[in-house]
Amino acid sequence: RCDYTTYEEIGAKGHSYGEWYETKAPTCLESGEAARDCGNCDAKETKELDALDHDLTQHPGKEATCDEGGWQAYETCSRCDYTTYEEIGAKGHSYGEWYETKAPTCLESGEAARDCGNCEAKETKDLDALDHDLTQHDAKAPTYTEVGWDAYESCSRCEYSTYVEIPMLSYAKGDVNIDGVVNMDDVTALMRHVLKAEVITDDNALALGEVNADDKLDMDDVTKLMRYVLKAIDSL
């Protein structure tokens, strides 16, 4: 019947939020999220967490060598896979001119080398043996005063030779004229010497005429030599 009431309004309590907690972790490049809950109701408050940016570590560069690659100075992140690393390929060797380290011979191979201008690397290769540089030589028959030889060849670069010496011809006893045979010509020459008609001056010829081994040239030597030539005796 009237406006009488005991009603008295009580104001809203307001939320009573607790501590913030992370609901989405931020990364180097993406923001995260945090939330807090009201202790009196189901209300929840959220806020954005800033992206972290990279946590960078600096790395020195490494120069590439002939055999191994290198890299430029770069940086990496301790929290993610971010890196500016970029590999530099190996340079490869830069070799100079070949030079001889061991000379080849006629029979043995030699060696050549070349050096890398960027490192201590050395490349080697075999040099083929030269083989003989042959000169042909004619044969020479031996004589009673000089040796002879068969046809042979020799090398101009080494001591190789197929030279084989042929001994001097042996003087035959009684070969007074030293023509390689014992005959009446020798008997005549020896007789003319003994008779002093034509004196023999060659010592070798004189020695060959002394056939009876008494250390003198006389008619006994002429007689014995004639008997040998006429086959009256078998030897001198």
PDB file of C-alpha atoms in Angstrom:
ATOM      1  CA  ARG A   1       0.000   0.000   0.000  1.00  0.00           C
ATOM      2  CA  CYS A   2       3.108   2.207   0.327  1.00  0.00           C
ATOM      3  CA  ASP A   3       6.750   2.370  -0.748  1.00  0.00           C
ATOM      4  CA  TYR A   4       8.173   0.860   2.399  1.00  0.00           C
ATOM      5  CA  THR A   5      11.119  -1.591   1.835  1.00  0.00           C
ATOM      6  CA  THR A   6      14.258  -2.729   3.538  1.00  0.00           C
ATOM      7  CA  TYR A   7      16.025  -3.239   0.148  1.00  0.00           C
ATOM      8  CA  GLU A   8      19.635  -2.006   0.140  1.00  0.00           C
ATOM      9  CA  GLU A   9      21.788  -2.545  -2.978  1.00  0.00           C
ATOM     10  CA  ILE A  10      25.238  -4.069  -2.559  1.00  0.00           C
ATOM     11  CA  GLY A  11      27.788  -2.954  -5.205  1.00  0.00           C
ATOM     12  CA  ALA A  12      29.598  -5.399  -7.537  1.00  0.00           C
ATOM     13  CA  LYS A  13      32.653  -6.947  -5.895  1.00  0.00           C
ATOM     14  CA  GLY A  14      34.877  -6.602  -8.993  1.00  0.00           C
ATOM     15  CA  HIS A  15      37.138  -9.409 -10.181  1.00  0.00           C
ATOM     16  CA  SER A  16      39.902 -10.702  -8.018  1.00  0.00           C
ATOM     17  CA  TYR A  17      42.569 -11.825 -10.506  1.00  0.00           C
ATOM     18  CA  GLY A  18      45.452 -14.084  -9.613  1.00  0.00           C
ATOM     19  CA  GLU A  19      48.991 -14.227 -11.084  1.00  0.00           C
ATOM     20  CA  TRP A  20      49.631 -14.088 -14.763  1.00  0.00           C
ATOM     21  CA  TYR A  21      50.536 -17.427 -16.369  1.00  0.00           C
ATOM     22  CA  GLU A  22      51.755 -18.205 -19.859  1.00  0.00           C
ATOM     23  CA  THR A  23      49.281 -19.842 -22.171  1.00  0.00           C
ATOM     24  CA  LYS A  24      51.340 -19.534 -25.366  1.00  0.00           C
ATOM     25  CA  ALA A  25      55.091 -19.160 -25.255  1.00  0.00           C
ATOM     26  CA  PRO A  26      56.504 -16.381 -27.418  1.00  0.00           C
ATOM     27  CA  THR A  27      59.197 -17.271 -29.958  1.00  0.00           C
ATOM     28  CA  CYS A  28      61.916 -15.214 -31.584  1.00  0.00           C
ATOM     29  CA  LEU A  29      59.540 -14.124 -34.344  1.00  0.00           C
ATOM     30  CA  GLU A  30      55.997 -14.673 -32.969  1.00  0.00           C
ATOM     31  CA  SER A  31      54.254 -13.147 -29.939  1.00  0.00           C
ATOM     32  CA  GLY A  32      52.874 -15.298 -27.120  1.00  0.00           C
ATOM     33  CA  GLU A  33      50.017 -14.936 -24.645  1.00  0.00           C
ATOM     34  CA  ALA A  34      49.534 -14.819 -20.874  1.00  0.00           C
ATOM     35  CA  ALA A  35      46.320 -15.097 -18.811  1.00  0.00           C
ATOM     36  CA  ARG A  36      45.032 -14.658 -15.250  1.00  0.00           C
ATOM     37  CA  ASP A  37      41.848 -15.968 -13.699  1.00  0.00           C
ATOM     38  CA  CYS A  38      39.383 -14.377 -11.359  1.00  0.00           C
ATOM     39  CA  GLY A  39      39.164 -16.127  -7.981  1.00  0.00           C
ATOM     40  CA  ASN A  40      35.509 -15.324  -7.628  1.00  0.00           C
ATOM     41  CA  CYS A  41      34.147 -16.307 -11.003  1.00  0.00           C
ATOM     42  CA  ASP A  42      35.099 -17.809 -14.331  1.00  0.00           C
ATOM     43  CA  ALA A  43      36.398 -14.535 -15.745  1.00  0.00           C
ATOM     44  CA  LYS A  44      39.778 -14.688 -17.501  1.00  0.00           C
ATOM     45  CA  GLU A  45      41.988 -11.817 -18.615  1.00  0.00           C
ATOM     46  CA  THR A  46      44.624 -12.231 -21.358  1.00  0.00           C
ATOM     47  CA  LYS A  47      47.495 -10.205 -22.687  1.00  0.00           C
ATOM     48  CA  GLU A  48      49.979 -10.499 -25.519  1.00  0.00           C
ATOM     49  CA  LEU A  49      53.632 -11.382 -24.835  1.00  0.00           C
ATOM     50  CA  ASP A  50      56.107  -9.693 -27.151  1.00  0.00           C
ATOM     51  CA  ALA A  51      58.181 -11.812 -29.561  1.00  0.00           C
ATOM     52  CA  LEU A  52      61.614 -12.451 -28.052  1.00  0.00           C
ATOM     53  CA  ASP A  53      63.797 -11.552 -31.057  1.00  0.00           C
ATOM     54  CA  HIS A  54      66.851 -13.676 -31.730  1.00  0.00           C
ATOM     55  CA  ASP A  55      69.469 -14.344 -29.055  1.00  0.00           C
ATOM     56  CA  LEU A  56      72.444 -14.032 -31.373  1.00  0.00           C
ATOM     57  CA  THR A  57      75.905 -15.545 -31.126  1.00  0.00           C
ATOM     58  CA  GLN A  58      78.613 -14.310 -33.502  1.00  0.00           C
ATOM     59  CA  HIS A  59      80.919 -16.799 -35.240  1.00  0.00           C
ATOM     60  CA  PRO A  60      84.158 -15.932 -37.069  1.00  0.00           C
ATOM     61  CA  GLY A  61      84.611 -16.834 -40.687  1.00  0.00           C
ATOM     62  CA  LYS A  62      86.957 -19.525 -42.008  1.00  0.00           C
ATOM     63  CA  GLU A  63      88.772 -19.033 -45.300  1.00  0.00           C
ATOM     64  CA  ALA A  64      88.375 -21.773 -47.867  1.00  0.00           C
ATOM     65  CA  THR A  65      91.514 -23.680 -48.834  1.00  0.00           C
ATOM     66  CA  CYS A  66      92.372 -25.651 -51.943  1.00  0.00           C
ATOM     67  CA  ASP A  67      90.992 -28.875 -50.448  1.00  0.00           C
ATOM     68  CA  GLU A  68      88.437 -27.708 -47.879  1.00  0.00           C
ATOM     69  CA  GLY A  69      85.516 -25.333 -47.959  1.00  0.00           C
ATOM     70  CA  GLY A  70      85.105 -22.423 -45.541  1.00  0.00           C
ATOM     71  CA  TRP A  71      82.457 -19.869 -44.545  1.00  0.00           C
ATOM     72  CA  GLN A  72      81.894 -16.175 -44.026  1.00  0.00           C
ATOM     73  CA  ALA A  73      81.514 -14.744 -40.520  1.00  0.00           C
ATOM     74  CA  TYR A  74      77.944 -15.606 -39.428  1.00  0.00           C
ATOM     75  CA  GLU A  75      75.524 -15.547 -36.526  1.00  0.00           C
ATOM     76  CA  THR A  76      73.192 -18.070 -34.963  1.00  0.00           C
ATOM     77  CA  CYS A  77      70.308 -17.893 -32.472  1.00  0.00           C
ATOM     78  CA  SER A  78      70.496 -19.874 -29.235  1.00  0.00           C
ATOM     79  CA  ARG A  79      66.684 -20.248 -29.166  1.00  0.00           C
ATOM     80  CA  CYS A  80      65.862 -21.278 -32.715  1.00  0.00           C
ATOM     81  CA  ASP A  81      67.392 -22.503 -35.977  1.00  0.00           C
ATOM     82  CA  TYR A  82      68.118 -19.032 -37.308  1.00  0.00           C
ATOM     83  CA  THR A  83      71.580 -18.713 -38.884  1.00  0.00           C
ATOM     84  CA  THR A  84      73.314 -16.658 -41.548  1.00  0.00           C
ATOM     85  CA  TYR A  85      75.826 -19.453 -42.146  1.00  0.00           C
ATOM     86  CA  GLU A  86      76.785 -19.841 -45.796  1.00  0.00           C
ATOM     87  CA  GLU A  87      79.441 -22.282 -46.939  1.00  0.00           C
ATOM     88  CA  ILE A  88      82.211 -21.287 -49.358  1.00  0.00           C
ATOM     89  CA  GLY A  89      83.362 -24.080 -51.642  1.00  0.00           C
ATOM     90  CA  ALA A  90      86.996 -25.309 -51.749  1.00  0.00           C
ATOM     91  CA  LYS A  91      89.134 -23.215 -54.099  1.00  0.00           C
ATOM     92  CA  GLY A  92      90.869 -26.112 -55.825  1.00  0.00           C
ATOM     93  CA  HIS A  93      94.607 -26.131 -56.497  1.00  0.00           C
ATOM     94  CA  SER A  94      96.259 -23.574 -58.781  1.00  0.00           C
ATOM     95  CA  TYR A  95      99.279 -25.373 -60.176  1.00  0.00           C
ATOM     96  CA  GLY A  96     102.231 -23.702 -61.881  1.00  0.00           C
ATOM     97  CA  GLU A  97     104.466 -25.021 -64.644  1.00  0.00           C
ATOM     98  CA  TRP A  98     105.968 -28.522 -64.569  1.00  0.00           C
ATOM     99  CA  TYR A  99     109.651 -28.718 -63.618  1.00  0.00           C
ATOM    100  CA  GLU A 100     112.020 -31.675 -63.646  1.00  0.00           C
ATOM    101  CA  THR A 101     112.898 -33.174 -60.267  1.00  0.00           C
ATOM    102  CA  LYS A 102     114.621 -36.313 -61.545  1.00  0.00           C
ATOM    103  CA  ALA A 103     116.074 -36.521 -65.024  1.00  0.00           C
ATOM    104  CA  PRO A 104     115.099 -39.582 -67.054  1.00  0.00           C
ATOM    105  CA  THR A 105     117.860 -41.783 -68.403  1.00  0.00           C
ATOM    106  CA  CYS A 106     117.941 -44.174 -71.303  1.00  0.00           C
ATOM    107  CA  LEU A 107     116.623 -47.008 -69.133  1.00  0.00           C
ATOM    108  CA  GLU A 108     114.967 -45.345 -66.118  1.00  0.00           C
ATOM    109  CA  SER A 109     112.010 -43.013 -65.957  1.00  0.00           C
ATOM    110  CA  GLY A 110     112.359 -39.563 -64.410  1.00  0.00           C
ATOM    111  CA  GLU A 111     109.963 -37.332 -62.545  1.00  0.00           C
ATOM    112  CA  ALA A 112     108.460 -33.862 -62.926  1.00  0.00           C
ATOM    113  CA  ALA A 113     106.519 -31.825 -60.375  1.00  0.00           C
ATOM    114  CA  ARG A 114     104.422 -28.693 -60.176  1.00  0.00           C
ATOM    115  CA  ASP A 115     103.474 -26.673 -57.103  1.00  0.00           C
ATOM    116  CA  CYS A 116     100.215 -25.085 -56.044  1.00  0.00           C
ATOM    117  CA  GLY A 117     100.417 -21.314 -55.751  1.00  0.00           C
ATOM    118  CA  ASN A 118      97.881 -21.260 -52.896  1.00  0.00           C
ATOM    119  CA  CYS A 119      99.185 -24.026 -50.637  1.00  0.00           C
ATOM    120  CA  GLU A 120     102.015 -26.499 -50.243  1.00  0.00           C
ATOM    121  CA  ALA A 121     100.452 -29.169 -52.436  1.00  0.00           C
ATOM    122  CA  LYS A 122     102.694 -30.744 -55.065  1.00  0.00           C
ATOM    123  CA  GLU A 123     101.676 -32.847 -58.038  1.00  0.00           C
ATOM    124  CA  THR A 124     104.115 -35.262 -59.665  1.00  0.00           C
ATOM    125  CA  LYS A 125     104.232 -37.305 -62.844  1.00  0.00           C
ATOM    126  CA  ASP A 126     106.609 -39.801 -64.409  1.00  0.00           C
ATOM    127  CA  LEU A 127     108.814 -38.841 -67.335  1.00  0.00           C
ATOM    128  CA  ASP A 128     109.313 -41.681 -69.793  1.00  0.00           C
ATOM    129  CA  ALA A 129     112.739 -43.248 -70.117  1.00  0.00           C
ATOM    130  CA  LEU A 130     114.544 -41.785 -73.127  1.00  0.00           C
ATOM    131  CA  ASP A 131     115.722 -45.033 -74.733  1.00  0.00           C
ATOM    132  CA  HIS A 132     119.180 -45.151 -76.255  1.00  0.00           C
ATOM    133  CA  ASP A 133     120.317 -42.562 -78.811  1.00  0.00           C
ATOM    134  CA  LEU A 134     122.201 -45.013 -80.985  1.00  0.00           C
ATOM    135  CA  THR A 135     125.118 -44.468 -83.322  1.00  0.00           C
ATOM    136  CA  GLN A 136     126.114 -47.282 -85.672  1.00  0.00           C
ATOM    137  CA  HIS A 137     129.793 -48.166 -86.089  1.00  0.00           C
ATOM    138  CA  ASP A 138     131.302 -50.204 -88.927  1.00  0.00           C
ATOM    139  CA  ALA A 139     133.277 -53.322 -88.281  1.00  0.00           C
ATOM    140  CA  LYS A 140     137.085 -53.251 -88.447  1.00  0.00           C
ATOM    141  CA  ALA A 141     139.126 -56.357 -89.115  1.00  0.00           C
ATOM    142  CA  PRO A 142     142.058 -56.992 -86.786  1.00  0.00           C
ATOM    143  CA  THR A 143     145.579 -56.839 -88.132  1.00  0.00           C
ATOM    144  CA  TYR A 144     148.884 -58.056 -86.817  1.00  0.00           C
ATOM    145  CA  THR A 145     149.438 -54.643 -85.204  1.00  0.00           C
ATOM    146  CA  GLU A 146     145.923 -53.471 -84.282  1.00  0.00           C
ATOM    147  CA  VAL A 147     142.854 -54.957 -82.675  1.00  0.00           C
ATOM    148  CA  GLY A 148     139.567 -55.050 -84.613  1.00  0.00           C
ATOM    149  CA  TRP A 149     135.863 -55.225 -83.792  1.00  0.00           C
ATOM    150  CA  ASP A 150     132.556 -56.354 -85.179  1.00  0.00           C
ATOM    151  CA  ALA A 151     129.978 -53.795 -86.285  1.00  0.00           C
ATOM    152  CA  TYR A 152     128.507 -52.297 -83.112  1.00  0.00           C
ATOM    153  CA  GLU A 153     126.320 -49.527 -81.771  1.00  0.00           C
ATOM    154  CA  SER A 154     126.800 -47.064 -78.931  1.00  0.00           C
ATOM    155  CA  CYS A 155     124.598 -44.541 -77.154  1.00  0.00           C
ATOM    156  CA  SER A 156     125.428 -40.830 -77.142  1.00  0.00           C
ATOM    157  CA  ARG A 157     123.720 -40.373 -73.739  1.00  0.00           C
ATOM    158  CA  CYS A 158     125.101 -43.249 -71.694  1.00  0.00           C
ATOM    159  CA  GLU A 159     127.795 -45.890 -71.725  1.00  0.00           C
ATOM    160  CA  TYR A 160     125.727 -48.479 -73.554  1.00  0.00           C
ATOM    161  CA  SER A 161     127.693 -50.212 -76.305  1.00  0.00           C
ATOM    162  CA  THR A 162     127.678 -53.552 -78.080  1.00  0.00           C
ATOM    163  CA  TYR A 163     131.398 -53.158 -78.840  1.00  0.00           C
ATOM    164  CA  VAL A 164     133.327 -56.412 -78.701  1.00  0.00           C
ATOM    165  CA  GLU A 165     137.033 -56.266 -79.371  1.00  0.00           C
ATOM    166  CA  ILE A 166     138.664 -58.742 -81.701  1.00  0.00           C
ATOM    167  CA  PRO A 167     142.268 -59.418 -80.683  1.00  0.00           C
ATOM    168  CA  MET A 168     145.160 -58.650 -82.979  1.00  0.00           C
ATOM    169  CA  LEU A 169     146.134 -61.434 -85.315  1.00  0.00           C
ATOM    170  CA  SER A 170     148.803 -63.673 -83.865  1.00  0.00           C
ATOM    171  CA  TYR A 171     152.110 -63.677 -85.674  1.00  0.00           C
ATOM    172  CA  ALA A 172     152.927 -67.087 -87.115  1.00  0.00           C
ATOM    173  CA  LYS A 173     156.484 -68.296 -86.635  1.00  0.00           C
ATOM    174  CA  GLY A 174     158.276 -67.999 -89.964  1.00  0.00           C
ATOM    175  CA  ASP A 175     155.908 -65.301 -91.350  1.00  0.00           C
ATOM    176  CA  VAL A 176     158.846 -63.009 -92.010  1.00  0.00           C
ATOM    177  CA  ASN A 177     156.973 -60.693 -94.374  1.00  0.00           C
ATOM    178  CA  ILE A 178     154.000 -60.607 -91.986  1.00  0.00           C
ATOM    179  CA  ASP A 179     151.315 -61.251 -94.580  1.00  0.00           C
ATOM    180  CA  GLY A 180     149.449 -63.911 -92.630  1.00  0.00           C
ATOM    181  CA  VAL A 181     150.823 -66.941 -94.448  1.00  0.00           C
ATOM    182  CA  VAL A 182     154.104 -68.832 -94.252  1.00  0.00           C
ATOM    183  CA  ASN A 183     155.402 -69.722 -97.739  1.00  0.00           C
ATOM    184  CA  MET A 184     158.384 -69.427-100.056  1.00  0.00           C
ATOM    185  CA  ASP A 185     158.126 -65.631-100.009  1.00  0.00           C
ATOM    186  CA  ASP A 186     159.142 -65.780 -96.359  1.00  0.00           C
ATOM    187  CA  VAL A 187     162.026 -68.153 -97.155  1.00  0.00           C
ATOM    188  CA  THR A 188     163.267 -65.741 -99.825  1.00  0.00           C
ATOM    189  CA  ALA A 189     162.953 -62.692 -97.552  1.00  0.00           C
ATOM    190  CA  LEU A 190     164.831 -64.454 -94.748  1.00  0.00           C
ATOM    191  CA  MET A 191     167.561 -65.642 -97.097  1.00  0.00           C
ATOM    192  CA  ARG A 192     168.067 -62.177 -98.569  1.00  0.00           C
ATOM    193  CA  HIS A 193     168.380 -60.812 -95.029  1.00  0.00           C
ATOM    194  CA  VAL A 194     170.957 -63.429 -94.013  1.00  0.00           C
ATOM    195  CA  LEU A 195     172.924 -62.804 -97.217  1.00  0.00           C
ATOM    196  CA  LYS A 196     172.539 -59.053 -96.555  1.00  0.00           C
ATOM    197  CA  ALA A 197     170.932 -58.542 -99.955  1.00  0.00           C
ATOM    198  CA  GLU A 198     167.896 -56.878 -98.310  1.00  0.00           C
ATOM    199  CA  VAL A 199     168.146 -56.339 -94.592  1.00  0.00           C
ATOM    200  CA  ILE A 200     164.961 -56.725 -92.526  1.00  0.00           C
ATOM    201  CA  THR A 201     164.597 -53.901 -90.001  1.00  0.00           C
ATOM    202  CA  ASP A 202     161.248 -54.792 -88.427  1.00  0.00           C
ATOM    203  CA  ASP A 203     161.869 -56.359 -85.012  1.00  0.00           C
ATOM    204  CA  ASN A 204     158.704 -58.455 -85.223  1.00  0.00           C
ATOM    205  CA  ALA A 205     159.770 -59.827 -88.601  1.00  0.00           C
ATOM    206  CA  LEU A 206     163.240 -60.606 -87.291  1.00  0.00           C
ATOM    207  CA  ALA A 207     161.772 -62.451 -84.314  1.00  0.00           C
ATOM    208  CA  LEU A 208     159.462 -64.480 -86.572  1.00  0.00           C
ATOM    209  CA  GLY A 209     162.430 -65.475 -88.768  1.00  0.00           C
ATOM    210  CA  GLU A 210     164.381 -66.904 -85.852  1.00  0.00           C
ATOM    211  CA  VAL A 211     162.854 -70.365 -86.204  1.00  0.00           C
ATOM    212  CA  ASN A 212     165.557 -72.607 -84.725  1.00  0.00           C
ATOM    213  CA  ALA A 213     165.587 -70.786 -81.358  1.00  0.00           C
ATOM    214  CA  ASP A 214     169.320 -70.165 -81.117  1.00  0.00           C
ATOM    215  CA  ASP A 215     168.996 -66.388 -80.798  1.00  0.00           C
ATOM    216  CA  LYS A 216     170.622 -65.622 -84.146  1.00  0.00           C
ATOM    217  CA  LEU A 217     169.506 -65.399 -87.761  1.00  0.00           C
ATOM    218  CA  ASP A 218     171.556 -67.456 -90.128  1.00  0.00           C
ATOM    219  CA  MET A 219     171.298 -70.053 -92.851  1.00  0.00           C
ATOM    220  CA  ASP A 220     170.157 -72.634 -90.299  1.00  0.00           C
ATOM    221  CA  ASP A 221     166.958 -70.622 -89.912  1.00  0.00           C
ATOM    222  CA  VAL A 222     166.589 -70.358 -93.693  1.00  0.00           C
ATOM    223  CA  THR A 223     167.048 -74.116 -94.068  1.00  0.00           C
ATOM    224  CA  LYS A 224     164.570 -74.993 -91.340  1.00  0.00           C
ATOM    225  CA  LEU A 225     161.967 -72.560 -92.702  1.00  0.00           C
ATOM    226  CA  MET A 226     162.360 -73.979 -96.213  1.00  0.00           C
ATOM    227  CA  ARG A 227     161.960 -77.548 -94.895  1.00  0.00           C
ATOM    228  CA  TYR A 228     158.724 -76.444 -93.161  1.00  0.00           C
ATOM    229  CA  VAL A 229     157.355 -74.750 -96.286  1.00  0.00           C
ATOM    230  CA  LEU A 230     158.224 -77.837 -98.354  1.00  0.00           C
ATOM    231  CA  LYS A 231     156.500 -79.970 -95.676  1.00  0.00           C
ATOM    232  CA  ALA A 232     159.677 -81.834 -94.867  1.00  0.00           C
ATOM    233  CA  ILE A 233     158.949 -81.062 -91.218  1.00  0.00           C
ATOM    234  CA  ASP A 234     155.599 -80.565 -89.490  1.00  0.00           C
ATOM    235  CA  SER A 235     156.351 -77.588 -87.256  1.00  0.00           C
ATOM    236  CA  LEU A 236     158.778 -74.809 -86.606  1.00  0.00           C
TER     237      LEU A 236
END
